[in-house]
mmCIF file of C-alpha atoms in Angstrom:
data_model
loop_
_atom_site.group_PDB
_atom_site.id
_atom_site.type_symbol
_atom_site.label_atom_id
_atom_site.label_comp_id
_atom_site.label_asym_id
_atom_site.label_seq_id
_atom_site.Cartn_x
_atom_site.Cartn_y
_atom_site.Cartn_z
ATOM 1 C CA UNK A 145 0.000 0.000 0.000
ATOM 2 C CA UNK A 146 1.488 3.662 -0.609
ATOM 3 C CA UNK A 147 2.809 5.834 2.238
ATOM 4 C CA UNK A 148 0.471 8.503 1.215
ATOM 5 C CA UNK A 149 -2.636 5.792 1.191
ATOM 6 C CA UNK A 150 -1.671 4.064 4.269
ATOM 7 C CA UNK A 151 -1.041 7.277 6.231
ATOM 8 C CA UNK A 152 -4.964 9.089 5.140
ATOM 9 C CA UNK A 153 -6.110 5.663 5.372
ATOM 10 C CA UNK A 154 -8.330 6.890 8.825
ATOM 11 C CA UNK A 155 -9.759 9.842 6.607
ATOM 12 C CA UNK A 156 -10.001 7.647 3.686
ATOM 13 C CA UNK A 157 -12.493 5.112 6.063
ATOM 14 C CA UNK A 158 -14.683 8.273 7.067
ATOM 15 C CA UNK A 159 -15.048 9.118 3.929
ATOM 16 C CA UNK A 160 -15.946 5.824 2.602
ATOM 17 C CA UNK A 161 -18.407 5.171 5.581
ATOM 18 C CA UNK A 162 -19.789 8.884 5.114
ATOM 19 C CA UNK A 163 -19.856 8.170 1.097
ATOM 20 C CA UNK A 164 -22.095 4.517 2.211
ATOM 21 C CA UNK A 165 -24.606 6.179 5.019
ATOM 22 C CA UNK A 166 -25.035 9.657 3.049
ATOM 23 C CA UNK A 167 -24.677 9.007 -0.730
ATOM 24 C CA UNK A 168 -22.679 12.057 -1.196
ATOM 25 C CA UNK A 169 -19.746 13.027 0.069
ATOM 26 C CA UNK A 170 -19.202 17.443 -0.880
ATOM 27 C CA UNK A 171 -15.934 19.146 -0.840
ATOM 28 C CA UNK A 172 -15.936 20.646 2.791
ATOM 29 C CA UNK A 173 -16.667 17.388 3.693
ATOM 30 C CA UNK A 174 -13.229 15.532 2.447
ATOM 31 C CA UNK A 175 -11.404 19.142 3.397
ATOM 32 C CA UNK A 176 -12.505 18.599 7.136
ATOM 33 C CA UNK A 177 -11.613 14.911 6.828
ATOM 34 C CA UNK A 178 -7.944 15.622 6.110
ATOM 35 C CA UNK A 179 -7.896 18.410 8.899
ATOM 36 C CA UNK A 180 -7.790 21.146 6.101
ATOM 37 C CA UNK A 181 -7.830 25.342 7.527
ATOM 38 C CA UNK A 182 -10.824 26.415 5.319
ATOM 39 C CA UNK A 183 -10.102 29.776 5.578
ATOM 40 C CA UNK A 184 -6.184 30.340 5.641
ATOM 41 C CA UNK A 185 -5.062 29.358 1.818
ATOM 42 C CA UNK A 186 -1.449 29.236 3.075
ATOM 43 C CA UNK A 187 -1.965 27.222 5.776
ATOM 44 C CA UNK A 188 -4.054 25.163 3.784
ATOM 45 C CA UNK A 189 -1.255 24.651 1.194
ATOM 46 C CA UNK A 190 1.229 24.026 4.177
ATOM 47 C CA UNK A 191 -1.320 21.613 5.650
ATOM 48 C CA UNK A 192 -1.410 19.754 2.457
ATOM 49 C CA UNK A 193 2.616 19.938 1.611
ATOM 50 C CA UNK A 194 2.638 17.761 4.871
ATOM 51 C CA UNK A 195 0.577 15.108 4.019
ATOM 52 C CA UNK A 196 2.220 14.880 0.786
ATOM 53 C CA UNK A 197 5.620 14.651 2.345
ATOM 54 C CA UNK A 198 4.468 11.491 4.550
ATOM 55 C CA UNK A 199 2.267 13.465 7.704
ATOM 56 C CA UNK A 200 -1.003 11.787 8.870
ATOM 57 C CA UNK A 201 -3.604 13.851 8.611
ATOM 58 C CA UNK A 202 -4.600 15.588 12.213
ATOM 59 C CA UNK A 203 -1.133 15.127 13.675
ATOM 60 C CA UNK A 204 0.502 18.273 13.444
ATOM 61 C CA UNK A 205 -0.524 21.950 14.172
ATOM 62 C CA UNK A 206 -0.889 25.100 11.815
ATOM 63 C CA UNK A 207 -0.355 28.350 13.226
ATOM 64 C CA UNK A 208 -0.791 30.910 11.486
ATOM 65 C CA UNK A 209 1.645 33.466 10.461
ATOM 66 C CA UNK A 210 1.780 36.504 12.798
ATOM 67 C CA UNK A 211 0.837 34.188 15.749
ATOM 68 C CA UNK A 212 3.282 32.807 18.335
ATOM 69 C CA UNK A 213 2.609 29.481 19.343
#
């Protein structure tokens, strides 16, 4: 199984399971899934730069910039 696969494989099963109940599964709904910001585009790209480079989805933190942590 791919890294990328194996590691959304949790948001991949809520999806499916939400896709089986609901018979529709929207855009917001696979954004909140993988623990997408919906309203910070760069820390949307930065959230998704991480699960392309191996991160599980929910795991790590976004702050945003301008914002100590």
């Amino acid at each position: 199984m791919p890294r990328l696969i194996a590691n959304c494989l949790g948001s991949i099963t809520g999806l499916a399971h939400q896709l089986y109940t609901d018979s529709e599964v929207s855009h917001t709904d696979v954004d909140r899934a993988l623990f997408l910001p919906a309203d910070d585009p760069d820390a949307r790209a930065f959230a998704l730069a991480n699960i392309t480079s191996g991160a599980t989805p929910g795991t790590f933190g976004i702050t945003p910039a301008g914002v100590r942590a």
